[in-house]
GROMACS .gro file of C-alpha atoms in nm:
model
  375
    1MET     CA    1  -1.594  -5.741  11.782
    2LEU     CA    2  -1.726  -6.045  11.598
    3VAL     CA    3  -1.782  -6.362  11.793
    4ASN     CA    4  -1.741  -6.692  11.614
    5ALA     CA    5  -2.082  -6.866  11.637
    6PRO     CA    6  -2.079  -7.247  11.645
    7VAL     CA    7  -2.206  -7.423  11.334
    8LYS     CA    8  -2.499  -7.657  11.399
    9LEU     CA    9  -2.359  -8.008  11.367
   10LYS     CA   10  -2.514  -8.343  11.437
   11VAL     CA   11  -2.341  -8.533  11.721
   12VAL     CA   12  -2.156  -8.839  11.598
   13ASP     CA   13  -2.042  -8.971  11.935
   14ASN     CA   14  -2.083  -9.349  11.971
   15THR     CA   15  -2.364  -9.306  12.218
   16LEU     CA   16  -2.559  -9.073  11.994
   17ASN     CA   17  -2.486  -9.192  11.642
   18ARG     CA   18  -2.828  -9.333  11.565
   19ARG     CA   19  -2.986  -9.168  11.262
   20GLN     CA   20  -3.228  -8.895  11.355
   21THR     CA   21  -3.556  -8.896  11.167
   22GLY     CA   22  -3.781  -8.594  11.107
   23ARG     CA   23  -3.683  -8.275  11.284
   24ARG     CA   24  -3.349  -8.284  11.467
   25LYS     CA   25  -3.361  -8.267  11.844
   26ALA     CA   26  -3.297  -7.919  11.979
   27ASP     CA   27  -3.073  -8.054  12.256
   28VAL     CA   28  -2.811  -8.183  12.013
   29GLU     CA   29  -2.827  -7.920  11.741
   30LYS     CA   30  -2.538  -7.713  11.871
   31VAL     CA   31  -2.308  -7.995  11.979
   32PHE     CA   32  -1.986  -8.038  11.780
   33ASP     CA   33  -1.849  -8.380  11.705
   34THR     CA   34  -1.489  -8.436  11.815
   35PRO     CA   35  -1.300  -8.328  11.498
   36HIS     CA   36  -1.502  -8.007  11.461
   37PHE     CA   37  -1.474  -7.926  11.830
   38ILE     CA   38  -1.094  -7.955  11.810
   39LYS     CA   39  -1.100  -7.726  11.503
   40GLN     CA   40  -1.299  -7.471  11.700
   41LEU     CA   41  -1.052  -7.500  11.987
   42ASN     CA   42  -0.760  -7.436  11.752
   43PHE     CA   43  -0.938  -7.136  11.602
   44GLU     CA   44  -1.018  -6.981  11.942
   45GLN     CA   45  -0.667  -7.054  12.069
   46ARG     CA   46  -0.510  -6.875  11.771
   47ARG     CA   47  -0.741  -6.579  11.828
   48ALA     CA   48  -0.642  -6.567  12.196
   49GLN     CA   49  -0.275  -6.572  12.098
   50ARG     CA   50  -0.318  -6.306  11.831
   51SER     CA   51  -0.542  -6.057  12.009
   52GLY     CA   52  -0.480  -6.135  12.375
   53VAL     CA   53  -0.849  -6.190  12.451
   54PRO     CA   54  -0.912  -6.439  12.734
   55LEU     CA   55  -1.019  -6.795  12.657
   56SER     CA   56  -1.129  -7.066  12.899
   57ILE     CA   57  -1.248  -7.424  12.872
   58MET     CA   58  -1.452  -7.664  13.082
   59LEU     CA   59  -1.424  -8.041  13.051
   60LEU     CA   60  -1.709  -8.254  13.183
   61THR     CA   61  -1.644  -8.625  13.215
   62HIS     CA   62  -1.940  -8.858  13.270
   63ASP     CA   63  -2.002  -9.233  13.293
   64LEU     CA   64  -2.293  -9.245  13.050
   65ALA     CA   65  -2.117  -9.399  12.751
   66ASN     CA   66  -2.315  -9.719  12.782
   67ALA     CA   67  -2.634  -9.556  12.903
   68GLU     CA   68  -2.956  -9.497  12.716
   69ASN     CA   69  -2.958  -9.217  12.459
   70SER     CA   70  -3.220  -9.034  12.661
   71ASN     CA   71  -2.981  -9.007  12.956
   72VAL     CA   72  -2.706  -8.857  12.741
   73ARG     CA   73  -2.949  -8.614  12.578
   74THR     CA   74  -3.066  -8.510  12.925
   75LEU     CA   75  -2.706  -8.438  13.016
   76LEU     CA   76  -2.658  -8.228  12.702
   77LYS     CA   77  -2.979  -8.038  12.766
   78LYS     CA   78  -2.874  -7.955  13.122
   79VAL     CA   79  -2.534  -7.832  13.008
   80GLN     CA   80  -2.683  -7.617  12.730
   81ALA     CA   81  -2.923  -7.460  12.977
   82LYS     CA   82  -2.630  -7.336  13.184
   83ILE     CA   83  -2.399  -7.199  12.914
   84ARG     CA   84  -2.419  -6.890  12.693
   85GLU     CA   85  -2.517  -6.875  12.327
   86THR     CA   86  -2.160  -6.782  12.238
   87ASP     CA   87  -2.009  -7.079  12.425
   88ILE     CA   88  -1.906  -7.376  12.212
   89LEU     CA   89  -2.015  -7.724  12.320
   90GLY     CA   90  -1.873  -8.044  12.176
   91TYR     CA   91  -1.737  -8.389  12.239
   92VAL     CA   92  -1.370  -8.438  12.324
   93ASP     CA   93  -1.406  -8.815  12.347
   94GLN     CA   94  -1.666  -9.077  12.430
   95HIS     CA   95  -1.679  -8.980  12.796
   96THR     CA   96  -1.594  -8.610  12.793
   97LEU     CA   97  -1.784  -8.300  12.685
   98GLY     CA   98  -1.594  -7.978  12.624
   99VAL     CA   99  -1.725  -7.623  12.660
  100LEU     CA  100  -1.515  -7.345  12.508
  101LEU     CA  101  -1.571  -7.007  12.675
  102PRO     CA  102  -1.445  -6.731  12.439
  103TYR     CA  103  -1.371  -6.390  12.593
  104THR     CA  104  -1.387  -6.546  12.940
  105SER     CA  105  -1.126  -6.493  13.210
  106GLU     CA  106  -1.041  -6.739  13.486
  107GLU     CA  107  -1.285  -6.562  13.719
  108GLY     CA  108  -1.564  -6.582  13.462
  109ALA     CA  109  -1.487  -6.947  13.396
  110ARG     CA  110  -1.520  -7.028  13.763
  111LYS     CA  111  -1.860  -6.859  13.773
  112SER     CA  112  -1.969  -7.075  13.479
  113LEU     CA  113  -1.824  -7.377  13.655
  114LYS     CA  114  -2.035  -7.309  13.963
  115LYS     CA  115  -2.353  -7.299  13.753
  116ILE     CA  116  -2.266  -7.637  13.603
  117MET     CA  117  -2.180  -7.787  13.941
  118ASP     CA  118  -2.508  -7.664  14.091
  119ALA     CA  119  -2.699  -7.833  13.808
  120PHE     CA  120  -2.527  -8.167  13.861
  121GLU     CA  121  -2.522  -8.204  14.238
  122GLU     CA  122  -2.664  -8.557  14.216
  123THR     CA  123  -2.504  -8.660  13.887
  124PRO     CA  124  -2.166  -8.841  13.880
  125LEU     CA  125  -1.977  -8.578  13.681
  126ARG     CA  126  -1.614  -8.470  13.705
  127ILE     CA  127  -1.544  -8.116  13.591
  128ALA     CA  128  -1.219  -7.940  13.503
  129VAL     CA  129  -1.171  -7.574  13.419
  130ALA     CA  130  -0.867  -7.405  13.267
  131THR     CA  131  -0.777  -7.066  13.122
  132TYR     CA  132  -0.541  -7.020  12.828
  133PRO     CA  133  -0.245  -7.073  12.833
  134ASP     CA  134  -0.266  -7.411  13.003
  135HIS     CA  135  -0.129  -7.755  12.916
  136ILE     CA  136  -0.487  -7.876  12.864
  137PHE     CA  137  -0.517  -7.654  12.555
  138GLU     CA  138  -0.184  -7.776  12.422
  139SER     CA  139  -0.277  -8.141  12.465
  140LEU     CA  140  -0.618  -8.101  12.304
  141ALA     CA  141  -0.483  -7.897  12.013
  142LYS     CA  142  -0.194  -8.134  11.939
  143ASN     CA  143  -0.338  -8.472  12.030
  144GLY     CA  144  -0.713  -8.416  12.011
  145SER     CA  145  -0.753  -8.587  12.346
  146VAL     CA  146  -0.778  -8.517  12.717
  147PRO     CA  147  -0.442  -8.552  12.898
  148PRO     CA  148  -0.456  -8.894  13.069
  149GLU     CA  149  -0.346  -8.750  13.403
  150LEU     CA  150  -0.594  -8.462  13.393
  151PHE     CA  151  -0.854  -8.585  13.636
  152GLU     CA  152  -0.584  -8.706  13.872
  153ILE     CA  153  -0.462  -8.350  13.920
  154LEU     CA  154  -0.784  -8.152  13.939
  155LEU     CA  155  -0.800  -7.928  14.242
  156ASP     CA  156  -1.101  -7.822  14.440
  157ASP     CA  157  -1.163  -7.451  14.476
  158SER     CA  158  -1.018  -7.474  14.825
  159ILE     CA  159  -0.914  -7.730  15.082
  160ASP     CA  160  -1.098  -7.728  15.412
  161TYR     CA  161  -0.824  -7.726  15.676
  162SER     CA  162  -1.086  -7.759  15.950
  163GLU     CA  163  -1.135  -8.124  15.854
  164ILE     CA  164  -1.023  -8.373  16.116
  165ARG     CA  165  -0.771  -8.536  15.883
  166PHE     CA  166  -0.587  -8.206  15.833
  167LYS     CA  167  -0.580  -8.154  16.207
  168VAL     CA  168  -0.429  -8.500  16.237
  169LYS     CA  169  -0.176  -8.409  15.967
  170ARG     CA  170  -0.078  -8.099  16.165
  171ALA     CA  171  -0.047  -8.304  16.486
  172ILE     CA  172   0.179  -8.551  16.304
  173ASP     CA  173   0.388  -8.259  16.175
  174VAL     CA  174   0.438  -8.117  16.526
  175ILE     CA  175   0.511  -8.450  16.694
  176GLY     CA  176   0.721  -8.575  16.402
  177SER     CA  177   0.935  -8.260  16.381
  178ILE     CA  178   1.005  -8.262  16.756
  179VAL     CA  179   1.094  -8.633  16.758
  180LEU     CA  180   1.319  -8.596  16.453
  181MET     CA  181   1.495  -8.290  16.594
  182LEU     CA  182   1.570  -8.475  16.918
  183ALA     CA  183   1.679  -8.794  16.742
  184LEU     CA  184   1.894  -8.611  16.487
  185SER     CA  185   2.032  -8.346  16.723
  186PRO     CA  186   2.382  -8.505  16.731
  187VAL     CA  187   2.393  -8.498  16.349
  188MET     CA  188   2.272  -8.138  16.345
  189ILE     CA  189   2.529  -8.027  16.606
  190VAL     CA  190   2.819  -8.190  16.420
  191THR     CA  191   2.696  -8.044  16.090
  192ALA     CA  192   2.673  -7.697  16.243
  193MET     CA  193   3.033  -7.723  16.364
  194LEU     CA  194   3.160  -7.842  16.025
  195VAL     CA  195   2.977  -7.564  15.840
  196LYS     CA  196   3.105  -7.303  16.085
  197TYR     CA  197   3.469  -7.401  16.058
  198SER     CA  198   3.481  -7.495  15.688
  199SER     CA  199   3.408  -7.148  15.547
  200PRO     CA  200   3.322  -6.797  15.670
  201GLY     CA  201   2.956  -6.718  15.717
  202PRO     CA  202   2.651  -6.818  15.920
  203VAL     CA  203   2.568  -7.181  15.997
  204ILE     CA  204   2.203  -7.147  15.894
  205PHE     CA  205   2.116  -7.013  15.551
  206THR     CA  206   1.783  -6.829  15.540
  207GLN     CA  207   1.588  -6.756  15.226
  208THR     CA  208   1.245  -6.615  15.145
  209ARG     CA  209   1.027  -6.866  14.964
  210LEU     CA  210   0.658  -6.894  14.879
  211GLY     CA  211   0.434  -7.098  15.107
  212ARG     CA  212   0.067  -7.187  15.079
  213LYS     CA  213  -0.125  -6.940  14.860
  214GLY     CA  214   0.203  -6.765  14.779
  215ALA     CA  215   0.257  -6.628  15.131
  216PRO     CA  216   0.628  -6.557  15.191
  217ILE     CA  217   0.801  -6.778  15.448
  218THR     CA  218   1.153  -6.776  15.589
  219PHE     CA  219   1.311  -7.101  15.474
  220TYR     CA  220   1.596  -7.263  15.672
  221LYS     CA  221   1.887  -7.479  15.554
  222PHE     CA  222   2.238  -7.556  15.668
  223ARG     CA  223   2.460  -7.329  15.459
  224SER     CA  224   2.626  -7.529  15.183
  225MET     CA  225   2.765  -7.243  14.970
  226ARG     CA  226   3.032  -6.980  15.001
  227MET     CA  227   2.913  -6.633  15.092
  228ASP     CA  228   3.089  -6.451  14.804
  229THR     CA  229   2.849  -6.578  14.535
  230ASN     CA  230   2.523  -6.476  14.368
  231ASP     CA  231   2.222  -6.670  14.244
  232GLN     CA  232   2.258  -6.604  13.870
  233ILE     CA  233   2.364  -6.962  13.796
  234HIS     CA  234   2.047  -7.092  13.957
  235ARG     CA  235   1.827  -6.827  13.795
  236ASP     CA  236   1.952  -6.922  13.448
  237TYR     CA  237   1.910  -7.292  13.520
  238VAL     CA  238   1.554  -7.252  13.654
  239GLN     CA  239   1.450  -7.046  13.353
  240GLU     CA  240   1.562  -7.319  13.112
  241LEU     CA  241   1.404  -7.592  13.327
  242ILE     CA  242   1.062  -7.425  13.344
  243LYS     CA  243   1.072  -7.343  12.972
  244GLY     CA  244   1.130  -7.713  12.907
  245ASN     CA  245   1.465  -7.657  12.734
  246HIS     CA  246   1.590  -7.989  12.868
  247SER     CA  247   1.876  -8.036  12.623
  248ALA     CA  248   2.047  -7.725  12.760
  249ILE     CA  249   2.043  -7.845  13.122
  250ASN     CA  250   2.059  -8.226  13.095
  251ASN     CA  251   2.373  -8.341  13.274
  252GLY     CA  252   2.293  -8.706  13.206
  253ASP     CA  253   2.197  -8.862  12.875
  254ALA     CA  254   1.881  -8.923  12.671
  255VAL     CA  255   1.807  -9.251  12.851
  256LYS     CA  256   1.886  -9.132  13.204
  257PRO     CA  257   1.850  -8.754  13.212
  258ILE     CA  258   1.968  -8.554  13.511
  259TYR     CA  259   1.815  -8.207  13.545
  260LYS     CA  260   2.041  -8.067  13.812
  261ILE     CA  261   2.326  -7.817  13.827
  262LYS     CA  262   2.646  -8.017  13.805
  263SER     CA  263   2.977  -7.913  13.967
  264ASP     CA  264   2.828  -7.594  14.109
  265PRO     CA  265   3.133  -7.377  14.191
  266ARG     CA  266   2.946  -7.205  14.474
  267ILE     CA  267   2.922  -7.518  14.690
  268THR     CA  268   3.180  -7.585  14.963
  269LYS     CA  269   3.339  -7.926  15.029
  270VAL     CA  270   3.121  -7.974  15.336
  271GLY     CA  271   2.825  -7.850  15.136
  272LYS     CA  272   2.868  -8.128  14.878
  273VAL     CA  273   2.844  -8.392  15.152
  274ILE     CA  274   2.545  -8.248  15.334
  275ARG     CA  275   2.360  -8.191  15.007
  276LYS     CA  276   2.423  -8.545  14.884
  277THR     CA  277   2.291  -8.687  15.212
  278SER     CA  278   2.010  -8.427  15.242
  279ILE     CA  279   2.141  -8.324  15.585
  280ASP     CA  280   2.130  -7.962  15.472
  281GLU     CA  281   1.747  -7.986  15.478
  282LEU     CA  282   1.719  -8.076  15.848
  283PRO     CA  283   1.669  -7.715  15.974
  284GLN     CA  284   1.337  -7.717  15.786
  285LEU     CA  285   1.205  -7.920  16.078
  286PHE     CA  286   1.183  -7.579  16.250
  287ASN     CA  287   0.972  -7.457  15.956
  288VAL     CA  288   0.740  -7.751  16.016
  289LEU     CA  289   0.719  -7.682  16.389
  290LYS     CA  290   0.638  -7.316  16.319
  291GLY     CA  291   0.355  -7.420  16.084
  292ASP     CA  292   0.505  -7.269  15.767
  293MET     CA  293   0.567  -7.614  15.620
  294SER     CA  294   0.462  -7.977  15.654
  295LEU     CA  295   0.672  -8.291  15.663
  296VAL     CA  296   0.515  -8.386  15.327
  297GLY     CA  297   0.402  -8.151  15.052
  298PRO     CA  298   0.517  -7.968  14.737
  299ARG     CA  299   0.850  -7.789  14.763
  300PRO     CA  300   0.829  -7.412  14.828
  301PRO     CA  301   0.956  -7.216  14.526
  302LEU     CA  302   1.157  -6.897  14.514
  303ALA     CA  303   0.977  -6.584  14.395
  304TYR     CA  304   1.184  -6.563  14.075
  305GLU     CA  305   1.089  -6.925  13.999
  306ALA     CA  306   0.717  -6.853  14.038
  307GLU     CA  307   0.751  -6.553  13.806
  308LYS     CA  308   0.833  -6.797  13.524
  309TYR     CA  309   0.540  -7.029  13.598
  310GLN     CA  310   0.257  -7.090  13.356
  311PRO     CA  311  -0.086  -7.036  13.518
  312TRP     CA  312  -0.141  -7.406  13.582
  313HIS     CA  313   0.198  -7.439  13.752
  314LEU     CA  314   0.078  -7.203  14.026
  315ARG     CA  315  -0.169  -7.462  14.148
  316ARG     CA  316   0.114  -7.642  14.327
  317ILE     CA  317   0.148  -7.357  14.579
  318LEU     CA  318  -0.217  -7.263  14.622
  319GLU     CA  319  -0.378  -7.546  14.817
  320MET     CA  320  -0.124  -7.731  15.032
  321LYS     CA  321   0.148  -7.621  15.268
  322PRO     CA  322   0.491  -7.689  15.120
  323GLY     CA  323   0.681  -7.987  15.254
  324ILE     CA  324   1.033  -8.109  15.328
  325THR     CA  325   0.966  -8.409  15.106
  326GLY     CA  326   0.691  -8.502  14.862
  327LEU     CA  327   0.571  -8.724  14.581
  328TRP     CA  328   0.806  -8.566  14.328
  329GLN     CA  329   1.105  -8.617  14.557
  330VAL     CA  330   1.047  -8.992  14.587
  331GLU     CA  331   0.917  -9.068  14.237
  332GLY     CA  332   1.081  -8.817  14.008
  333ARG     CA  333   1.375  -8.626  14.158
  334SER     CA  334   1.630  -8.480  13.919
  335ARG     CA  335   1.528  -8.733  13.652
  336THR     CA  336   1.197  -8.551  13.594
  337GLY     CA  337   1.131  -8.242  13.383
  338PHE     CA  338   0.957  -7.945  13.545
  339ASP     CA  339   0.608  -8.001  13.399
  340ASP     CA  340   0.609  -8.364  13.513
  341ALA     CA  341   0.734  -8.258  13.856
  342VAL     CA  342   0.444  -8.015  13.889
  343ARG     CA  343   0.200  -8.285  13.780
  344LEU     CA  344   0.332  -8.511  14.055
  345ASP     CA  345   0.280  -8.229  14.307
  346LEU     CA  346  -0.075  -8.174  14.183
  347LYS     CA  347  -0.146  -8.546  14.190
  348TYR     CA  348  -0.034  -8.549  14.554
  349ILE     CA  349  -0.264  -8.258  14.641
  350GLN     CA  350  -0.564  -8.421  14.475
  351THR     CA  351  -0.508  -8.772  14.615
  352TRP     CA  352  -0.370  -8.671  14.954
  353SER     CA  353  -0.427  -8.896  15.253
  354LEU     CA  354  -0.247  -8.975  15.578
  355ALA     CA  355  -0.158  -9.315  15.433
  356LEU     CA  356   0.001  -9.147  15.131
  357ASP     CA  357   0.206  -8.922  15.360
  358LEU     CA  358   0.333  -9.227  15.549
  359LYS     CA  359   0.423  -9.400  15.223
  360ILE     CA  360   0.616  -9.093  15.103
  361LEU     CA  361   0.801  -9.059  15.435
  362LEU     CA  362   0.910  -9.424  15.422
  363LYS     CA  363   1.025  -9.383  15.062
  364THR     CA  364   1.213  -9.069  15.161
  365VAL     CA  365   1.413  -9.264  15.419
  366LYS     CA  366   1.507  -9.513  15.147
  367GLU     CA  367   1.611  -9.234  14.908
  368VAL     CA  368   1.823  -9.062  15.172
  369LEU     CA  369   1.997  -9.388  15.269
  370HIS     CA  370   2.085  -9.437  14.905
  371SER     CA  371   2.213  -9.075  14.896
  372SER     CA  372   2.047  -9.019  14.562
  373GLY     CA  373   2.046  -8.642  14.593
  374ALA     CA  374   1.918  -8.353  14.798
  375PHE     CA  375   1.552  -8.271  14.846
   0.00000   0.00000   0.00000
């Protein structure tokens, strides 16, 4: 199978646009300028679509735009020493180098990433890696630029839960869930009675969802639906939401969209009230106490939702425990499309801190008091 070899082009980036005299430097001979790199990306993306061969990309962002040329050339030389002859190196913008990895799976891309990271242990360099299909490819192909939120949502290979701050987070979860269960026990008892006597069926609705790293967890809620129903309405809705077919599921308008099932015939009269006030979510405090969930984190999806995910969507369930509330719930809610909701989850994972958790919890109280919808 033929491999498209990169054409030798002179770099025209602002930091390297001085005219070369005599023989061209070997360390810039195989570097594409931005327009030609985007053309190569489009070509490789079409090939991946047509033949199904894997394609990955690495993006390396540096702070050398105003540095001496020699520093930038040193960076290029280091990168070229760690990539293959068939890999395609070029500039995405003034601060970002791109490396296309044809015929490279996600696993292979991560191996290449490790080589790059080892070479730049003491260099301020931010690195992203993605495997087609991913929204990074779409943004580069359409806009010729790095998505502005990209480096806000990059994830480490893994999160070290032995760190003291994660132990503190777990301690807050345990103490917080116990305190909230005691404080809200009258509300929970009254709700249980109303659910029991409003329609036949159990008080607590249990459902299998996906926790951290996709591990199944038993998810608790106060039952808000009749028992003689199925989940097809929700399945159809989720499919359209994840596909981004917003016009089909928008129950608001173009200015104020609402991506939420409206007038769901499965919901009981009591269910409408407890959903609007988010009371139906209170049994998840037991999930938190068990350790399946956290007070704050991405929401745990259903298995049939995750089946529709693009590869980059899966990041939201890989690193953090799911939560009762999260950044999406207080900043986006039903006004946000699915891709943007996932980006908010990924932003939370990357920027997580105890202070951020506290801020989200306080905002959650405000949202619930305004009864702006269920979590």
